[in-house]
Short mmCIF file of C-alpha atoms and ligand atoms in Angstrom, two decimals:
data_model
loop_
_atom_site.label_atom_id
_atom_site.label_comp_id
_atom_site.label_asym_id
_atom_site.label_seq_id
_atom_site.Cartn_x
_atom_site.Cartn_y
_atom_site.Cartn_z
CA MET A 123 0.00 0.00 0.00
CA ARG A 124 1.22 3.43 -0.90
CA LEU A 125 1.98 5.91 1.84
CA ARG A 126 -0.35 8.43 0.26
CA THR A 127 -3.18 5.91 0.20
CA PHE A 128 -2.51 5.17 3.83
CA SER A 129 -2.54 8.81 4.83
CA TYR A 130 -5.75 9.20 2.85
CA PHE A 131 -7.31 6.46 5.00
CA PHE A 132 -6.19 8.21 8.15
CA ARG A 133 -7.42 11.58 7.00
CA GLU A 134 -10.83 10.11 6.19
CA ALA A 135 -11.01 8.40 9.57
CA PHE A 136 -10.23 11.68 11.35
CA ILE A 137 -12.79 13.60 9.32
CA SER A 138 -15.55 11.15 10.29
CA PHE A 139 -14.37 11.24 13.84
CA ALA A 140 -14.81 15.01 13.93
CA ARG A 141 -18.15 14.77 12.17
CA ASN A 142 -19.63 12.23 14.63
CA ARG A 143 -18.12 13.84 17.70
CA TRP A 144 -20.74 12.73 20.22
CA MET A 145 -21.05 9.17 19.06
CA SER A 146 -17.28 8.94 18.91
CA LEU A 147 -17.01 10.12 22.50
CA ALA A 148 -19.67 7.61 23.55
CA SER A 149 -17.71 4.84 21.84
CA ILE A 150 -14.50 5.88 23.52
CA GLY A 151 -16.27 6.04 26.86
CA ALA A 152 -17.70 2.57 26.41
CA VAL A 153 -14.35 1.02 25.56
CA ALA A 154 -12.72 2.88 28.44
CA SER A 155 -15.34 1.66 30.96
CA ALA A 156 -15.08 -1.92 29.76
CA LEU A 157 -11.34 -1.91 30.16
CA ILE A 158 -11.37 -0.02 33.47
CA ILE A 159 -13.66 -2.62 34.95
CA PHE A 160 -11.68 -5.48 33.52
CA GLY A 161 -8.46 -3.85 34.66
CA SER A 162 -9.74 -3.34 38.20
CA PHE A 163 -10.65 -6.98 38.51
CA LEU A 164 -7.31 -7.93 37.06
CA LEU A 165 -5.45 -5.77 39.58
CA ILE A 166 -7.49 -7.18 42.45
CA SER A 167 -6.98 -10.79 41.46
CA VAL A 168 -3.27 -10.42 40.76
CA ASN A 169 -2.77 -8.75 44.12
CA PHE A 170 -4.85 -11.38 45.87
CA ASP A 171 -2.66 -13.97 44.25
CA HIS A 172 0.40 -12.18 45.48
CA ILE A 173 -0.85 -11.89 49.05
CA LEU A 174 -1.87 -15.51 49.00
CA LYS A 175 1.61 -16.58 47.99
CA ASP A 176 2.80 -14.98 51.16
CA VAL A 177 0.26 -16.84 53.21
CA GLU A 178 0.96 -20.06 51.44
CA SER A 179 4.67 -19.99 51.87
CA GLN A 180 3.80 -20.31 55.51
CA VAL A 181 1.49 -23.23 54.96
CA GLU A 182 3.34 -26.48 55.48
CA ILE A 183 2.23 -30.05 55.69
CA THR A 184 2.97 -32.01 58.83
CA ALA A 185 2.93 -35.80 58.50
CA TYR A 186 2.92 -37.68 61.84
CA LEU A 187 4.43 -41.16 61.85
CA LYS A 188 3.15 -44.23 63.63
CA ASP A 189 5.16 -45.14 66.72
CA SER A 190 5.92 -48.53 65.20
CA VAL A 191 7.99 -47.00 62.40
CA ASP A 192 11.71 -47.76 62.81
CA THR A 193 14.72 -45.83 61.65
CA GLY A 194 15.01 -47.73 58.37
CA SER A 195 11.40 -47.00 57.50
CA ILE A 196 11.90 -43.34 58.34
CA ALA A 197 14.66 -43.16 55.74
CA ARG A 198 12.39 -44.97 53.23
CA LEU A 199 9.50 -42.55 53.92
CA ASN A 200 11.85 -39.63 53.53
CA THR A 201 12.79 -40.71 49.99
CA GLU A 202 9.20 -41.60 49.13
CA ILE A 203 7.84 -38.23 50.19
CA SER A 204 10.68 -36.38 48.49
CA SER A 205 9.85 -38.10 45.24
CA ILE A 206 6.22 -36.92 45.25
CA SER A 207 5.95 -34.29 42.54
CA GLY A 208 5.54 -30.77 43.82
CA VAL A 209 7.44 -31.32 47.04
CA LYS A 210 10.00 -28.59 47.58
CA GLN A 211 11.46 -29.29 50.97
CA ILE A 212 11.22 -32.03 53.60
CA LYS A 213 12.48 -31.97 57.13
CA PHE A 214 12.42 -34.78 59.68
CA VAL A 215 11.44 -33.83 63.24
CA SER A 216 12.13 -36.55 65.75
CA LYS A 217 10.03 -37.18 68.87
CA GLU A 218 12.76 -35.60 70.94
CA ALA A 219 13.12 -32.52 68.79
CA ALA A 220 9.36 -32.05 68.82
CA LEU A 221 9.33 -32.25 72.60
CA GLU A 222 12.12 -29.72 72.83
CA GLU A 223 10.18 -27.36 70.60
CA PHE A 224 7.06 -27.90 72.63
CA LYS A 225 8.93 -27.28 75.88
CA GLN A 226 10.20 -24.04 74.49
CA GLN A 227 6.68 -22.99 73.72
CA VAL A 228 4.90 -23.94 76.96
CA GLY A 229 7.72 -23.81 79.49
CA LYS A 230 10.12 -26.50 80.61
CA GLU A 231 8.95 -27.01 84.16
CA LEU A 232 5.46 -28.08 83.24
CA LEU A 233 6.60 -31.08 81.25
CA GLU A 234 9.39 -32.25 83.53
CA GLY A 235 9.36 -36.02 84.08
CA ILE A 236 6.56 -36.86 81.66
CA ASP A 237 6.91 -39.63 79.03
CA ASN A 238 7.32 -38.08 75.60
CA PRO A 239 3.79 -38.24 74.03
CA LEU A 240 4.78 -36.68 70.73
CA PRO A 241 5.30 -38.75 67.53
CA ASN A 242 8.06 -38.50 64.95
CA SER A 243 7.03 -36.29 62.03
CA PHE A 244 8.00 -34.79 58.68
CA ARG A 245 7.44 -31.15 57.82
CA ILE A 246 6.96 -30.67 54.10
CA LYS A 247 6.86 -27.55 51.93
CA VAL A 248 5.44 -27.66 48.43
CA GLU A 249 6.43 -25.74 45.35
CA LYS A 250 2.98 -24.51 44.37
CA PRO A 251 0.31 -23.70 46.93
CA GLN A 252 -2.34 -25.31 44.74
CA ASP A 253 -0.54 -28.63 45.32
CA VAL A 254 -0.92 -28.68 49.07
CA ALA A 255 -4.10 -30.75 49.14
CA ARG A 256 -2.89 -33.29 46.59
CA VAL A 257 0.51 -33.76 48.15
CA ALA A 258 -1.10 -34.19 51.57
CA GLY A 259 -3.39 -36.83 50.14
CA GLU A 260 -0.52 -38.78 48.61
CA ILE A 261 1.47 -38.71 51.80
CA GLN A 262 -1.53 -40.01 53.72
CA LYS A 263 -1.50 -43.14 51.58
CA LEU A 264 2.09 -44.07 52.43
CA GLN A 265 2.81 -46.90 54.87
CA GLY A 266 3.64 -45.82 58.41
CA ILE A 267 1.86 -42.47 58.31
CA GLU A 268 -0.49 -41.87 61.21
CA GLU A 269 -1.96 -38.51 60.28
CA VAL A 270 -1.39 -35.61 57.88
CA LYS A 271 -2.21 -32.04 58.77
CA TYR A 272 -2.08 -28.72 56.97
CA GLY A 273 -3.91 -25.41 56.94
CA LYS A 274 -6.83 -27.23 55.44
CA GLY A 275 -9.68 -25.17 54.07
CA VAL A 276 -8.08 -21.75 54.23
CA VAL A 277 -5.95 -22.24 51.17
CA GLU A 278 -8.78 -23.75 49.15
CA LYS A 279 -11.16 -20.99 50.12
CA LEU A 280 -8.77 -18.26 49.12
CA PHE A 281 -8.21 -19.97 45.80
CA LYS A 282 -11.93 -20.17 45.19
CA ILE A 283 -12.24 -16.47 45.85
CA ILE A 284 -9.53 -15.58 43.35
CA TYR A 285 -11.11 -17.92 40.85
CA TRP A 286 -14.48 -16.22 41.15
CA ILE A 287 -12.98 -12.77 41.03
CA ARG A 288 -11.42 -13.71 37.73
CA ILE A 289 -14.58 -15.22 36.31
CA LEU A 290 -16.59 -12.19 37.39
CA GLY A 291 -14.00 -9.83 35.89
CA VAL A 292 -14.05 -11.62 32.56
CA ALA A 293 -17.86 -11.84 32.54
CA ILE A 294 -18.38 -8.14 33.27
CA MET A 295 -15.71 -7.26 30.78
CA ALA A 296 -17.46 -9.40 28.16
CA VAL A 297 -20.74 -7.59 28.74
CA PHE A 298 -19.07 -4.20 28.52
CA ALA A 299 -17.09 -5.25 25.47
CA ALA A 300 -20.34 -6.27 23.77
CA VAL A 301 -21.83 -2.88 24.64
CA SER A 302 -18.73 -1.16 23.27
CA ILE A 303 -18.92 -3.14 20.06
CA PHE A 304 -22.56 -2.19 19.72
CA ILE A 305 -21.91 1.52 20.26
CA ILE A 306 -18.91 1.55 17.95
CA SER A 307 -20.79 -0.26 15.22
CA ASN A 308 -23.52 2.36 15.52
CA THR A 309 -20.98 5.16 15.28
CA ILE A 310 -19.49 3.62 12.17
CA ARG A 311 -22.95 3.12 10.75
CA LEU A 312 -23.49 6.87 11.01
CA THR A 313 -20.23 7.39 9.17
CA VAL A 314 -21.20 4.93 6.49
CA PHE A 315 -24.53 6.67 6.17
CA ALA A 316 -22.97 10.13 5.96
CA ARG A 317 -20.67 8.90 3.24
CA ARG A 318 -22.88 6.57 1.24
CA ARG A 319 -22.73 8.82 -1.84
CA GLU A 320 -19.00 8.90 -1.70
CA ILE A 321 -18.82 5.14 -1.22
CA ASN A 322 -21.08 4.65 -4.18
CA ILE A 323 -18.88 6.84 -6.35
CA MET A 324 -15.76 5.07 -5.15
CA LYS A 325 -17.22 1.78 -6.26
CA TYR A 326 -18.14 3.16 -9.68
CA ILE A 327 -14.63 4.38 -10.28
CA GLY A 328 -13.17 1.00 -9.44
CA ALA A 329 -12.15 1.18 -5.78
CA THR A 330 -11.54 -2.25 -4.29
CA ASP A 331 -13.63 -3.31 -1.33
CA TRP A 332 -10.65 -2.97 0.95
CA PHE A 333 -9.99 0.55 -0.23
CA VAL A 334 -13.55 1.40 0.77
CA ARG A 335 -13.36 -0.48 4.06
CA TRP A 336 -10.09 0.74 5.47
CA PRO A 337 -11.11 4.24 6.60
CA PHE A 338 -14.02 2.74 8.56
CA LEU A 339 -11.88 0.05 10.12
CA LEU A 340 -9.29 2.63 11.08
CA GLU A 341 -11.93 4.87 12.57
CA GLY A 342 -13.18 1.99 14.74
CA MET A 343 -9.66 1.03 15.76
CA MET A 344 -8.89 4.63 16.59
CA LEU A 345 -11.93 4.84 18.88
CA GLY A 346 -10.88 1.61 20.58
CA PHE A 347 -7.30 2.77 20.90
CA ILE A 348 -8.21 6.08 22.51
CA GLY A 349 -10.68 4.34 24.83
CA SER A 350 -8.08 1.86 26.02
CA ALA A 351 -5.44 4.57 26.42
CA ILE A 352 -7.84 6.45 28.71
CA ALA A 353 -8.53 3.25 30.66
CA ILE A 354 -4.81 2.64 31.10
CA GLY A 355 -4.31 6.19 32.37
CA ILE A 356 -7.16 6.01 34.85
CA LEU A 357 -6.18 2.55 36.11
CA ALA A 358 -2.54 3.52 36.53
CA GLY A 359 -3.43 6.73 38.35
CA GLY A 360 -6.03 5.09 40.59
CA TYR A 361 -3.84 2.14 41.42
CA SER A 362 -0.78 4.22 42.32
CA TYR A 363 -2.98 6.28 44.61
CA LEU A 364 -4.36 3.18 46.38
CA TYR A 365 -0.94 1.59 46.50
CA ASN A 366 0.47 4.53 48.41
CA ILE A 367 -2.45 4.62 50.83
CA VAL A 368 -2.13 0.91 51.59
CA LYS A 369 1.62 1.15 51.96
CA LEU A 370 1.31 3.96 54.47
CA ASN A 371 -1.59 2.64 56.51
CA VAL A 372 -1.44 -1.15 56.24
CA PRO A 373 2.23 -1.92 55.78
CA MET A 374 1.85 -5.67 56.43
CA ILE A 375 -0.10 -6.08 53.16
CA SER A 376 2.35 -6.08 50.29
CA LEU A 377 0.81 -4.99 46.99
CA ILE A 378 2.47 -5.36 43.61
CA PRO A 379 4.06 -2.08 42.50
CA ILE A 380 2.47 -0.41 39.49
CA ASN A 381 5.43 -0.78 37.15
CA GLU A 382 4.89 -4.54 37.13
CA PHE A 383 1.67 -3.88 35.26
CA TYR A 384 3.19 -1.95 32.40
CA GLU A 385 3.38 -5.06 30.25
CA TYR A 386 -0.41 -5.31 30.43
CA ALA A 387 -0.78 -1.86 28.85
CA LEU A 388 0.09 -3.16 25.39
CA GLY A 389 -2.43 -5.94 25.81
CA PHE A 390 -5.08 -3.38 26.74
CA LEU A 391 -4.36 -1.29 23.66
CA ALA A 392 -4.62 -4.43 21.56
CA ILE A 393 -7.95 -5.37 23.15
CA GLY A 394 -9.28 -1.85 22.61
CA MET A 395 -8.28 -1.82 18.96
CA PHE A 396 -9.71 -5.27 18.48
CA ILE A 397 -13.05 -4.18 19.95
CA GLY A 398 -12.99 -1.16 17.63
CA ALA A 399 -12.15 -3.17 14.54
CA PHE A 400 -14.78 -5.73 15.40
CA GLY A 401 -17.47 -3.09 15.96
CA SER A 402 -16.78 -1.36 12.69
CA SER A 403 -16.49 -4.53 10.63
CA PHE A 404 -19.97 -5.30 11.89
CA SER A 405 -21.34 -2.14 10.33
CA ILE A 406 -19.19 -2.46 7.25
CA ARG A 407 -20.65 -5.86 6.56
CA ARG A 408 -24.23 -4.79 7.22
CA PHE A 409 -24.36 -1.35 5.67
CA LEU A 410 -21.55 -1.08 3.18
CA HIS A 411 -22.37 -4.06 0.99
CA VAL A 412 -18.83 -4.38 -0.16
CA MET B 47 -15.34 -5.63 -27.35
CA ILE B 48 -18.80 -5.88 -25.75
CA GLU B 49 -20.90 -8.92 -26.63
CA THR B 50 -24.15 -10.03 -25.06
CA TYR B 51 -25.74 -13.42 -25.61
CA GLY B 52 -29.37 -14.01 -24.73
CA VAL B 53 -29.24 -11.50 -21.90
CA THR B 54 -32.43 -11.35 -19.88
CA LYS B 55 -32.87 -9.33 -16.73
CA ILE B 56 -35.78 -10.01 -14.42
CA TYR B 57 -35.85 -7.86 -11.28
CA PRO B 58 -36.92 -9.34 -7.98
CA GLY B 59 -40.68 -9.09 -8.11
CA GLY B 60 -40.82 -10.52 -11.59
CA LEU B 61 -40.49 -7.41 -13.77
CA VAL B 62 -38.76 -8.30 -17.04
CA ALA B 63 -36.49 -5.29 -17.74
CA LEU B 64 -34.57 -6.89 -20.63
CA ARG B 65 -35.49 -9.85 -22.77
CA ASP B 66 -33.05 -11.95 -24.80
CA ILE B 67 -30.67 -9.18 -25.84
CA ASN B 68 -27.95 -10.12 -28.36
CA ILE B 69 -25.61 -7.25 -29.21
CA LYS B 70 -22.04 -6.80 -30.43
CA ILE B 71 -20.29 -3.48 -29.95
CA SER B 72 -16.84 -3.24 -31.53
CA ARG B 73 -13.84 -1.25 -30.39
CA GLY B 74 -14.08 2.40 -31.42
CA GLU B 75 -17.84 2.44 -32.01
CA PHE B 76 -20.23 5.16 -30.86
CA VAL B 77 -23.59 3.69 -29.87
CA PHE B 78 -26.84 5.31 -28.73
CA ILE B 79 -29.33 3.32 -26.73
CA VAL B 80 -32.80 4.82 -27.06
CA GLY B 81 -36.32 3.95 -26.07
CA PRO B 82 -39.20 5.20 -23.97
CA SER B 83 -39.01 5.48 -20.23
CA GLY B 84 -38.87 2.06 -18.63
CA ALA B 85 -37.60 0.39 -21.79
CA GLY B 86 -34.55 -0.99 -19.99
CA LYS B 87 -31.80 1.44 -21.07
CA SER B 88 -30.42 2.04 -17.60
CA THR B 89 -30.66 -1.66 -16.84
CA PHE B 90 -28.56 -2.44 -19.90
CA ILE B 91 -25.94 0.13 -18.86
CA LYS B 92 -25.84 -1.30 -15.34
CA LEU B 93 -25.23 -4.78 -16.71
CA LEU B 94 -22.18 -3.50 -18.59
CA PHE B 95 -20.29 -2.42 -15.49
CA ARG B 96 -21.76 -5.17 -13.36
CA GLU B 97 -23.89 -3.06 -11.16
CA GLU B 98 -26.48 -5.74 -11.92
CA LEU B 99 -26.09 -9.34 -13.04
CA PRO B 100 -28.26 -10.74 -15.86
CA THR B 101 -30.84 -13.30 -14.84
CA ARG B 102 -29.96 -15.33 -17.94
CA GLY B 103 -27.35 -15.01 -20.67
CA GLN B 104 -23.72 -13.99 -20.85
CA ILE B 105 -21.91 -10.68 -21.28
CA PHE B 106 -18.35 -10.50 -22.57
CA PHE B 107 -16.08 -7.51 -22.14
CA ASN B 108 -12.75 -7.67 -23.98
CA GLY B 109 -13.33 -11.39 -24.36
CA LYS B 110 -13.87 -11.93 -20.66
CA ASN B 111 -17.16 -13.24 -19.36
CA ILE B 112 -18.14 -10.63 -16.78
CA THR B 113 -21.20 -12.53 -15.64
CA ARG B 114 -18.88 -15.24 -14.32
CA MET B 115 -16.41 -12.75 -12.88
CA LYS B 116 -15.57 -12.97 -9.18
CA ASN B 117 -16.66 -10.00 -7.07
CA ARG B 118 -13.12 -9.09 -6.32
CA GLU B 119 -12.35 -8.69 -10.03
CA VAL B 120 -15.16 -6.14 -10.50
CA PRO B 121 -13.06 -3.11 -9.46
CA LEU B 122 -10.55 -3.99 -12.16
CA LEU B 123 -13.35 -4.22 -14.72
CA ARG B 124 -14.63 -0.80 -13.67
CA ARG B 125 -11.21 0.73 -14.14
CA ARG B 126 -11.51 -0.26 -17.80
CA ILE B 127 -14.95 1.39 -18.04
CA GLY B 128 -15.55 5.12 -17.56
CA ILE B 129 -19.04 5.76 -16.19
CA VAL B 130 -21.03 8.99 -16.47
CA PHE B 131 -24.46 9.65 -14.97
CA GLN B 132 -27.22 12.14 -15.48
CA ASP B 133 -26.66 13.62 -12.00
CA PHE B 134 -22.85 13.91 -12.38
CA ARG B 135 -22.11 12.27 -9.00
CA LEU B 136 -19.21 14.45 -8.02
CA LEU B 137 -17.94 14.69 -4.45
CA PRO B 138 -19.16 18.08 -3.21
CA GLU B 139 -16.26 18.63 -0.80
CA LYS B 140 -13.61 18.16 -3.45
CA SER B 141 -12.51 20.54 -6.19
CA ALA B 142 -12.77 19.62 -9.86
CA TYR B 143 -9.11 18.63 -9.82
CA GLU B 144 -9.51 16.52 -6.67
CA ASN B 145 -12.60 14.80 -8.02
CA VAL B 146 -10.67 13.69 -11.07
CA ALA B 147 -7.54 12.84 -9.10
CA PHE B 148 -9.60 10.73 -6.73
CA ALA B 149 -10.38 8.26 -9.52
CA MET B 150 -6.63 7.76 -9.90
CA GLU B 151 -5.95 7.62 -6.16
CA VAL B 152 -8.43 4.79 -5.93
CA THR B 153 -6.27 2.81 -8.33
CA GLU B 154 -3.22 3.67 -6.22
CA ALA B 155 -1.55 5.54 -9.04
CA SER B 156 1.61 7.43 -8.11
CA SER B 157 1.54 11.16 -7.31
CA ARG B 158 3.71 11.78 -10.33
CA GLU B 159 1.27 10.08 -12.70
CA ILE B 160 -1.66 11.91 -11.11
CA LYS B 161 0.02 15.33 -11.39
CA LYS B 162 0.70 14.68 -15.03
CA ARG B 163 -2.54 13.08 -16.06
CA VAL B 164 -5.24 15.11 -14.27
CA PRO B 165 -4.42 18.52 -15.82
CA TYR B 166 -4.21 16.79 -19.18
CA VAL B 167 -7.76 15.40 -19.05
CA LEU B 168 -9.16 18.61 -17.53
CA GLU B 169 -7.64 20.40 -20.51
CA LYS B 170 -9.25 17.85 -22.84
CA VAL B 171 -12.74 18.58 -21.49
CA GLY B 172 -12.05 22.32 -21.60
CA LEU B 173 -12.03 22.89 -17.88
CA ALA B 174 -8.38 23.58 -17.09
CA HIS B 175 -9.24 27.08 -15.87
CA LYS B 176 -11.79 25.78 -13.33
CA ALA B 177 -9.62 23.10 -11.79
CA SER B 178 -9.85 24.44 -8.25
CA ALA B 179 -13.60 25.11 -8.28
CA LYS B 180 -15.96 23.03 -6.16
CA PRO B 181 -18.95 21.40 -7.92
CA SER B 182 -21.29 23.95 -6.29
CA GLU B 183 -19.35 26.69 -8.07
CA LEU B 184 -19.74 25.05 -11.48
CA SER B 185 -22.61 25.03 -13.98
CA GLY B 186 -24.32 21.75 -14.85
CA GLY B 187 -22.41 21.49 -18.09
CA GLU B 188 -19.13 22.14 -16.30
CA GLN B 189 -19.93 19.55 -13.66
CA GLN B 190 -20.64 17.02 -16.38
CA ARG B 191 -17.27 17.86 -17.95
CA VAL B 192 -15.61 17.11 -14.64
CA ALA B 193 -17.47 13.82 -14.54
CA LEU B 194 -16.27 13.10 -18.07
CA ALA B 195 -12.71 13.93 -17.11
CA ARG B 196 -12.99 11.59 -14.16
CA ALA B 197 -14.38 8.83 -16.39
CA LEU B 198 -11.50 9.30 -18.81
CA VAL B 199 -8.61 9.78 -16.43
CA ASN B 200 -7.78 6.08 -16.13
CA ASN B 201 -7.80 5.70 -19.90
CA PRO B 202 -10.76 3.33 -20.11
CA ASP B 203 -11.54 1.11 -23.09
CA VAL B 204 -15.14 2.23 -23.09
CA LEU B 205 -17.07 5.21 -21.83
CA VAL B 206 -20.61 4.42 -20.70
CA ALA B 207 -23.06 7.24 -20.11
CA ASP B 208 -26.63 7.06 -18.82
CA GLU B 209 -28.53 10.17 -19.98
CA PRO B 210 -25.45 12.38 -19.66
CA THR B 211 -27.39 15.41 -20.93
CA GLY B 212 -30.58 14.73 -19.01
CA ASN B 213 -30.03 17.67 -16.66
CA LEU B 214 -28.61 20.09 -19.23
CA ASP B 215 -30.07 22.69 -21.56
CA PRO B 216 -29.93 22.02 -25.33
CA ASP B 217 -26.81 24.10 -26.06
CA THR B 218 -24.84 22.59 -23.22
CA SER B 219 -26.08 19.16 -24.24
CA TRP B 220 -24.65 19.70 -27.68
CA GLU B 221 -21.28 20.66 -26.22
CA ILE B 222 -21.20 17.52 -24.12
CA MET B 223 -22.20 15.44 -27.12
CA LYS B 224 -19.41 16.97 -29.20
CA LEU B 225 -17.00 16.21 -26.41
CA LEU B 226 -18.15 12.59 -26.39
CA ASN B 227 -17.65 12.52 -30.14
CA ASP B 228 -14.08 13.89 -29.72
CA ILE B 229 -13.37 11.27 -27.12
CA ASN B 230 -14.69 8.61 -29.48
CA LYS B 231 -12.55 9.98 -32.34
CA ARG B 232 -9.49 9.45 -30.18
CA GLY B 233 -10.32 5.78 -29.97
CA THR B 234 -12.49 5.27 -26.91
CA THR B 235 -15.65 3.25 -27.45
CA VAL B 236 -18.70 5.24 -26.32
CA VAL B 237 -22.12 3.92 -25.28
CA VAL B 238 -24.80 6.51 -24.47
CA ALA B 239 -28.32 5.88 -23.24
CA THR B 240 -30.47 8.91 -23.96
CA HIS B 241 -33.89 10.48 -24.51
CA ALA B 242 -32.48 13.39 -26.47
CA ARG B 243 -34.00 13.04 -29.92
CA GLU B 244 -32.25 16.07 -31.50
CA LEU B 245 -28.85 14.89 -30.36
CA VAL B 246 -29.32 11.40 -31.72
CA ASP B 247 -30.73 12.70 -34.99
CA GLY B 248 -27.93 15.23 -35.30
CA MET B 249 -25.10 12.77 -34.67
CA ARG B 250 -26.19 9.90 -36.93
CA LYS B 251 -24.49 7.13 -35.00
CA ARG B 252 -25.44 3.53 -34.47
CA VAL B 253 -28.78 3.37 -32.64
CA LEU B 254 -30.07 0.49 -30.52
CA GLN B 255 -33.73 0.92 -29.70
CA LEU B 256 -35.30 -0.87 -26.76
CA ASP B 257 -38.98 -1.20 -26.10
CA LYS B 258 -40.33 -2.92 -22.99
CA GLY B 259 -37.02 -4.71 -22.63
CA VAL B 260 -36.87 -5.97 -26.21
CA LEU B 261 -34.31 -4.84 -28.78
CA VAL B 262 -36.56 -3.59 -31.60
CA ARG B 263 -33.99 -1.84 -33.80
CA ASP B 264 -30.24 -1.85 -34.42
CA GLU B 265 -29.35 0.65 -37.08
CA GLU B 266 -26.06 2.16 -38.31
CA ARG B 267 -26.16 5.95 -38.73
CA GLY B 268 -29.68 5.84 -37.32
CA VAL B 269 -32.07 8.44 -35.94
CA TYR B 270 -34.01 8.55 -32.67
CA ARG B 271 -37.08 6.89 -34.08
CA ASN B 272 -38.12 5.65 -37.49
CA GLU B 273 -41.59 6.91 -37.96
CA ALA B 274 -43.08 4.01 -39.92
N1 LIG C 151 -33.75 -2.21 -8.96
C1 LIG C 151 -34.92 -2.45 -9.61
N2 LIG C 151 -35.83 -3.26 -9.05
C2 LIG C 151 -37.00 -3.51 -9.66
N3 LIG C 151 -37.36 -3.01 -10.83
C3 LIG C 151 -36.50 -2.17 -11.44
C4 LIG C 151 -35.23 -1.85 -10.86
N4 LIG C 151 -34.58 -1.00 -11.68
C5 LIG C 151 -35.41 -0.82 -12.74
N5 LIG C 151 -36.53 -1.51 -12.61
C6 LIG C 151 -37.65 -1.57 -13.57
O1 LIG C 151 -37.13 -2.09 -14.78
C7 LIG C 151 -37.70 -1.42 -15.88
C8 LIG C 151 -36.58 -0.85 -16.76
O2 LIG C 151 -35.97 0.19 -16.00
P1 LIG C 151 -34.77 1.06 -16.58
O3 LIG C 151 -34.32 1.96 -15.48
O4 LIG C 151 -33.79 0.16 -17.17
O5 LIG C 151 -35.52 1.89 -17.69
P2 LIG C 151 -34.96 3.10 -18.56
O6 LIG C 151 -35.12 2.69 -19.97
O7 LIG C 151 -33.63 3.49 -18.10
O8 LIG C 151 -36.00 4.23 -18.21
P3 LIG C 151 -35.75 5.82 -18.12
O9 LIG C 151 -35.71 6.31 -19.54
O10 LIG C 151 -36.97 6.33 -17.40
O11 LIG C 151 -34.49 6.03 -17.38
C9 LIG C 151 -38.62 -0.36 -15.33
O12 LIG C 151 -39.94 -0.84 -15.40
C10 LIG C 151 -38.19 -0.21 -13.90
O13 LIG C 151 -39.29 0.11 -13.09
MG1 LIG C 152 -32.81 5.22 -17.14
#
């Protein structure tokens, strides 16, 4: 494509944009809202994830051994547990060590002269928090294991919450994206209508369908692009503001700093332009007959 | 260069606009298509540049069957055909020069070609001095000259005009007709659908007469109507 042709397309897109000012602004607003909502949910879920990682790194599995297990079997269990996939770290805690720990916690004097009631145990850390339940289950099945314990329930619940936040974010974004596509396709329809004479003439003088289509596609993509740029600006501003408030007032919660989200910005622009292109191709197909 | 074989056009609704039309138009000819209102003149013109497809029959242009042509080849066909309408169909925002240049921009011609070619055709239609005028600043005859320049700018094989003088007074009509004749003399085939009896009688070109969609006369050096 020639540069002049290309600049012609852009000029035409800008002219329509100026002509349909109000509809164009509505389109931009729609795309911006869709992406702001989606972006907010994204920020929430990513941060939740992050906070959860913190919590999870503290979640470990404790596997208590039967009293009958001898030293040889302990070594065997150690290798067996280590070979379960997802296990990151395993540490053996003998009866005696456990008692020592316990004494430290409750006070030596209280336990003086009592038979050690505590069993031998392993403390296991997993690589991925999602694996905790599975790994615990597999350990339970091994010979010589009395009982397996971990922060049951909490981890699963938090994961469910993140899962639903994501689903909700995507669902709301889908609804808003559909609304944006609808509004953009209406805007482009106005443009097509305003220029139907011109389009007709273009076809008589031998313009290809793509030559006719491009200005409309570009106009739609431009609307989407501007909408997503606005969304990025608002999200970045709002998030930095919240980030600083949280950091000052609730220092134990660690949020992800804003610059880690910059890579998403390109994705947002792409989504915005895609919505725009999709909306206008809708109208092009229905009203342009090319 | 244009051949039709058994061309019949029935519009949705069942109206038969053309019935079994067999015509050959050779390169360099000047042809009038005449007939009363509703005879099918415009329909015939539309079939030539594939605005409409025939219901039955075949149309060949430069040996190529345009009824079988793929949609995406149609723009290329139309670049070989200059089209002129009764209502000029100029873009009101663009100057005479820009209107003509636009037809070349659409074909992605280079700026250099456009700068050379557009003044040349504007000169040919006698409108070089009004190149920067908008259509609203031009008379009907001048607007039709711009439309002619636009139709000619891509050097088409054939110029097709549907009542090109329908909106013009008799003197201006004559000027446009002479211009068409000049264009034809320089080798472009010209096909004109018209109601203008005096023009047809004055030019004495080949006349195809349609009546209710049927070709009732095909006469060399003919007149508008043979009063029997
Ligand atoms: N798109 C269409 N759909 C249905 N009928 C049509 C259509 N276009 C034309 N017709 C009908 O086909 C017949 C031929 O029309 P056409 O326009 O070819 O006539 P014409 O000879 O050009 O007439 P005029 O001299 O008034 O321009 C007419 O009866 C017209 O009503
Ligand atoms: Mg007609």
